[in-house]
CSV table of C-alpha atoms in Angstrom, one decimal:
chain,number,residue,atom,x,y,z
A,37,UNK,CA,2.2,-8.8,15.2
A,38,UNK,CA,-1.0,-7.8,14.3
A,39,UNK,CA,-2.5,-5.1,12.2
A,40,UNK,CA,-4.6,-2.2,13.7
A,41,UNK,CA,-7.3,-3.6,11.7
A,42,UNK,CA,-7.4,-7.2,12.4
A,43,UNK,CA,-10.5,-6.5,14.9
A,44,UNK,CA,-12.4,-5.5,12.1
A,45,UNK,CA,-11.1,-7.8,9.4
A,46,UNK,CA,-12.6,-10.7,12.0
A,47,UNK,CA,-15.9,-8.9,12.2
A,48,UNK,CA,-16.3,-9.2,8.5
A,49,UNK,CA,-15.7,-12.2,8.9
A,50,UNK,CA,-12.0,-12.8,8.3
A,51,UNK,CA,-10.1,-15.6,9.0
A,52,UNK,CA,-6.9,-15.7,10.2
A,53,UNK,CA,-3.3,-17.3,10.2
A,54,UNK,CA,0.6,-16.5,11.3
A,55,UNK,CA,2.7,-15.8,8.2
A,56,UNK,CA,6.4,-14.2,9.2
A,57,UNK,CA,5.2,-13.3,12.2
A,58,UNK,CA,2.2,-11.6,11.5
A,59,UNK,CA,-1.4,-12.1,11.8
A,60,UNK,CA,-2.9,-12.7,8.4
A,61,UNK,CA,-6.0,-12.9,6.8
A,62,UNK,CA,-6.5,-16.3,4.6
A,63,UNK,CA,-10.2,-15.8,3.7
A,64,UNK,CA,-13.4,-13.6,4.2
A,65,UNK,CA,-17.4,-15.2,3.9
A,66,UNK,CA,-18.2,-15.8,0.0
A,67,UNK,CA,-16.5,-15.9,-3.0
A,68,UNK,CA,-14.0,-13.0,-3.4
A,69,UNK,CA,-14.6,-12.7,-6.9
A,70,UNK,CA,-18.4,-10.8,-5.9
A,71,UNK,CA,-16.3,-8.1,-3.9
A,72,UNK,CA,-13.8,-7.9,-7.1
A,73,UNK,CA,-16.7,-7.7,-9.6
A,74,UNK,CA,-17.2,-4.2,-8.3
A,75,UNK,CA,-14.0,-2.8,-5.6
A,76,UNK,CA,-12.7,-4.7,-3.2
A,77,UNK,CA,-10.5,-4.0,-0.2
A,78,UNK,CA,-7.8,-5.9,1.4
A,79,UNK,CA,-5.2,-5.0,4.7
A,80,UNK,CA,-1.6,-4.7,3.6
A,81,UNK,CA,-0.1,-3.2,7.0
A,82,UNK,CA,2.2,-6.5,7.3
A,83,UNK,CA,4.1,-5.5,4.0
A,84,UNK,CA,7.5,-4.4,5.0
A,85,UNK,CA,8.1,-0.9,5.0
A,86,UNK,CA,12.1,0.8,5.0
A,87,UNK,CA,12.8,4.5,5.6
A,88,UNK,CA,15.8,5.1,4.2
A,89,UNK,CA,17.8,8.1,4.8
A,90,UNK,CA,21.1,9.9,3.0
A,91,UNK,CA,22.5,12.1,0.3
A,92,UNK,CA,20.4,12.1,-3.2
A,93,UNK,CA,22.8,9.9,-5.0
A,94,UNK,CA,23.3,7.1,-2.0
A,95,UNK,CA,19.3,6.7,-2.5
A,96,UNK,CA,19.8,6.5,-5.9
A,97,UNK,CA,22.7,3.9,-5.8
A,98,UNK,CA,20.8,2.0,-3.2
A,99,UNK,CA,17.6,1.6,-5.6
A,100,UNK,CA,20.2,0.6,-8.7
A,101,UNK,CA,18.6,3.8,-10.6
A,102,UNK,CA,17.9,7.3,-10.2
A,103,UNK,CA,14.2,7.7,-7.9
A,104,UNK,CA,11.9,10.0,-8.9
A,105,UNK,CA,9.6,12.5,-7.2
A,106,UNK,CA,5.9,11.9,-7.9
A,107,UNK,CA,6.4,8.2,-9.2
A,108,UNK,CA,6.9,5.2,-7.8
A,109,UNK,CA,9.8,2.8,-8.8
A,110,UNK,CA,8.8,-1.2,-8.9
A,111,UNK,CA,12.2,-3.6,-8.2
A,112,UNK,CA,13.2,-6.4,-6.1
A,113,UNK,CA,9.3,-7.0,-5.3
A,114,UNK,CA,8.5,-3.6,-3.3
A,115,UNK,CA,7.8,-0.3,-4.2
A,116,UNK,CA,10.6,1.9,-4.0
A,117,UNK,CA,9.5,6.1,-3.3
A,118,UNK,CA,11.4,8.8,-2.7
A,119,UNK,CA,9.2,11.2,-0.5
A,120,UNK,CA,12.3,14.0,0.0
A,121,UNK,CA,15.7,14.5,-1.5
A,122,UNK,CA,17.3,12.8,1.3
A,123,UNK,CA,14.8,10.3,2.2
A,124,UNK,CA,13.0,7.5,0.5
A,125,UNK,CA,10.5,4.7,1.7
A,126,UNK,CA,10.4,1.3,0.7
A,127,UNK,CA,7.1,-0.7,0.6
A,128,UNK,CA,6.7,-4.8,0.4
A,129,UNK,CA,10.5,-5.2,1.0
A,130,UNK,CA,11.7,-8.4,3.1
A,131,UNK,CA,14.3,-9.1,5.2
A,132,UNK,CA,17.2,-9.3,2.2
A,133,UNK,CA,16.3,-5.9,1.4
A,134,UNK,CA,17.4,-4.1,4.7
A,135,UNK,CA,20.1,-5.9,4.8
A,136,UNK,CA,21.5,-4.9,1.5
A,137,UNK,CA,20.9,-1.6,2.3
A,138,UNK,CA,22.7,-1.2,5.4
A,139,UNK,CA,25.7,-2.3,3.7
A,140,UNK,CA,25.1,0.2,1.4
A,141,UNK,CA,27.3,3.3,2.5
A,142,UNK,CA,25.7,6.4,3.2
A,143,UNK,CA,22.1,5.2,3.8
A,144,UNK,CA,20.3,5.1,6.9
A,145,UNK,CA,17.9,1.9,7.2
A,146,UNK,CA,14.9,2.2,9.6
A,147,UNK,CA,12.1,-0.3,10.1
A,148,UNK,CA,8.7,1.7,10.2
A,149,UNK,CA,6.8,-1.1,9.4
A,150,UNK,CA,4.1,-0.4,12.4
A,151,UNK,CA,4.4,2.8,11.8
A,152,UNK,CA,2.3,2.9,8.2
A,153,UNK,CA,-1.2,0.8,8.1
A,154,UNK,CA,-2.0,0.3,4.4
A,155,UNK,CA,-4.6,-0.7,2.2
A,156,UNK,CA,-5.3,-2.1,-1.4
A,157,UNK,CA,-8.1,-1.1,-2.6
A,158,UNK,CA,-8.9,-3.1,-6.7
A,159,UNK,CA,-11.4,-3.4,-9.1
A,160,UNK,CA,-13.3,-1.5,-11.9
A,161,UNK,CA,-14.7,0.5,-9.1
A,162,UNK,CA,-11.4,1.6,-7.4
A,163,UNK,CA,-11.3,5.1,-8.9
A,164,UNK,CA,-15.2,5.6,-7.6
A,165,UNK,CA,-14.2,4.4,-3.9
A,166,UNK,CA,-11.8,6.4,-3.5
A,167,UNK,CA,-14.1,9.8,-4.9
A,168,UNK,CA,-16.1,9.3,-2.1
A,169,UNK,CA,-13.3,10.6,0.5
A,170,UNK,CA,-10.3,11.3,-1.4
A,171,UNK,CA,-9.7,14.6,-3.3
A,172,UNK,CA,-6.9,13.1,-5.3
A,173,UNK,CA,-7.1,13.1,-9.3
A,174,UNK,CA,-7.6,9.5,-9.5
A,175,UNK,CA,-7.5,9.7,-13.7
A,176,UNK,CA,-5.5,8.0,-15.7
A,177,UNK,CA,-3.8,10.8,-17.4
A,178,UNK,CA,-2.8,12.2,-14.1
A,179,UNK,CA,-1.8,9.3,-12.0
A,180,UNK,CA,-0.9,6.7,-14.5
A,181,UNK,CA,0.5,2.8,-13.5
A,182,UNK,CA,3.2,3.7,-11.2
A,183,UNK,CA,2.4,6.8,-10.4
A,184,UNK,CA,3.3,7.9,-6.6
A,185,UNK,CA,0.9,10.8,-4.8
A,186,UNK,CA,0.9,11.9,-1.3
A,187,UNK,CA,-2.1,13.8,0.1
A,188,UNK,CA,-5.5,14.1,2.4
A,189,UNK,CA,-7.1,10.8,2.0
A,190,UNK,CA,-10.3,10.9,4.2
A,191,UNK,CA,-8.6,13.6,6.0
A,192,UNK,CA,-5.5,12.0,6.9
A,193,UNK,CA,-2.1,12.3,5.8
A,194,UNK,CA,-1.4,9.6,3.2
A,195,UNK,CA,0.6,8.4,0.2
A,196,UNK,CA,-0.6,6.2,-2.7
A,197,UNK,CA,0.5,4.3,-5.0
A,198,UNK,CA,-1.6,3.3,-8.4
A,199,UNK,CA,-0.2,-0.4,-8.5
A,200,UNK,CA,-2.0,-1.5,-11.5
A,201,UNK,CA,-4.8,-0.2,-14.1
A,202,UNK,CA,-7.4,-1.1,-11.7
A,203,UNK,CA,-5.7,-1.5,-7.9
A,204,UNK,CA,-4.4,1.2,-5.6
A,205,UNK,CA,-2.1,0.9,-2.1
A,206,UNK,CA,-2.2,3.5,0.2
A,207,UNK,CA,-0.2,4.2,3.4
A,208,UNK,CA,-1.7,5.9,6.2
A,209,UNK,CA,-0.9,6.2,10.5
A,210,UNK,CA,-1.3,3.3,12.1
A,211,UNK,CA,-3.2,4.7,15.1
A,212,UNK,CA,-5.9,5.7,12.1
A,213,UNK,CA,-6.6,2.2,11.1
A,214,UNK,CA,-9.9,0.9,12.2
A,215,UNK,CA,-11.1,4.3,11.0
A,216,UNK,CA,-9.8,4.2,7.8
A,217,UNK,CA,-11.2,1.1,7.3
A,218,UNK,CA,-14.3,2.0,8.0
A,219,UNK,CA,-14.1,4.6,5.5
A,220,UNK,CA,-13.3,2.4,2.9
A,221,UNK,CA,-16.0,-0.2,3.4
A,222,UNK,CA,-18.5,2.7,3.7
A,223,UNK,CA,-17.6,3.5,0.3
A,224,UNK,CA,-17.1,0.1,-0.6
A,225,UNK,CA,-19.9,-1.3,0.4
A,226,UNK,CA,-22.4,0.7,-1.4
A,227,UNK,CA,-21.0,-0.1,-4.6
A,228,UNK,CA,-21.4,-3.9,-3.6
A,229,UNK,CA,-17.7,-4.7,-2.7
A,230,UNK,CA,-16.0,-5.9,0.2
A,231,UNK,CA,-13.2,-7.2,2.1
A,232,UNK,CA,-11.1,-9.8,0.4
A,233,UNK,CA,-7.2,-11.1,1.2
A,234,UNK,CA,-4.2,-9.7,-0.2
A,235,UNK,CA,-3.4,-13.3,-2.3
A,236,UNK,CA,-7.0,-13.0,-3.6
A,237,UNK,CA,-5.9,-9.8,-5.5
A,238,UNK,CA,-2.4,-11.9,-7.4
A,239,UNK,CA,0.4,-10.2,-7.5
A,240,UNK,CA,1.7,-7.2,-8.4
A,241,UNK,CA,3.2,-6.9,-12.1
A,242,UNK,CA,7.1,-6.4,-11.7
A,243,UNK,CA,8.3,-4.5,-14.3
A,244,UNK,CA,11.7,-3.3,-13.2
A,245,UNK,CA,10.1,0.5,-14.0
A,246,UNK,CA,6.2,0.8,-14.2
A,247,UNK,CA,4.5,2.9,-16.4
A,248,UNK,CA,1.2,4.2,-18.0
């Protein structure tokens, strides 16, 4: 499988390799510490991503803990959102994931991995990328570690996630992805970022609950 924005990725000089089945970068041209001295972007689309439908409390029981609106819960190495009462999404989750949850009763499990392109976007610069297209209050004191917020980013539907002090995923249509990404490295670019792989960012840090 490929992301929507693999032809891109290659014209920025990507390099790729086959990882689970999909088509992953493994390194851009230069050191990706210059693009992470400033903001730096990197294609997430091949995380797994769950939909999971059913009563309040089987989302709840599935997650091990009650999900919040607005925040975004961090367990079992994926992100764990509840967009709806009755329907929740979970981000980064492998293959044991949707398993255990279609054993759990009263949940509905569907794979929309394709369905949802995503991007990281990290460094001190984040917050300044993202005011260039994104009306979403991007401060601290409103969208804290953790915090979950759908809305217009770059004039399409979206959902992000603040994943760290500094580093930001966000969701968006697939079909939208090479435009996306050229929003991004617009914005990127002019404050001397660029593209760089999902390992060169580390990993996420997995508290079972994240906050400020």
């Amino acid at each position: 499988a490929r992301s929507p924005m693999e032809a891109k990725a290659r014209s920025a000089g990507g390099r790729f390799e086959v990882r689970d089945g999909w088509s992953v970068a493994l390194g851009y041209t230069g050191p990706p510490e210059r693009a992470l001295a400033a903001a730096a972007w990197a294609d997430a689309s091949h995380l797994g991503k769950l939909q999971l439908q059913g009563r309040a409390e089987a989302l709840d029981a599935a997650a091990g803990t009650g999900l919040s609106f607005g925040t975004a819960l961090r367990a079992d190495g994926a992100w764990w959102c509840r967009l709806t009462a009755t329907r929740a999404l979970v981000i980064g989750a492998g293959p044991p994931v949707g398993e255990r949850m279609r054993e759990t009763g009263g949940v509905e499990v569907l794979d929309v991995t394709s369905n949802f392109a995503a991007l990281t976007i990290a460094g001190p610069q984040a917050r300044e990328v993202f005011a260039r297209f994104c009306a979403l209050d991007l401060r601290p004191a409103v969208t804290p570690v953790g915090a979950l917020r759908p809305g217009s980013i770059a004039r399409q539907p979206g959902i992000l996630i603040r994943e760290d002090h500094d580093r930001y995923l966000f969701l968006f249509g697939w079909a939208t992805g090479e435009y996306m990404w050229d929003v991004v490295a617009d914005a990127c670019g002019h404050l001397g970022g660029g593209p760089v792989t999902l390992d060169a960012l580390g990993a996420v840090p997995e508290p079972e609950v994240v906050n400020a």
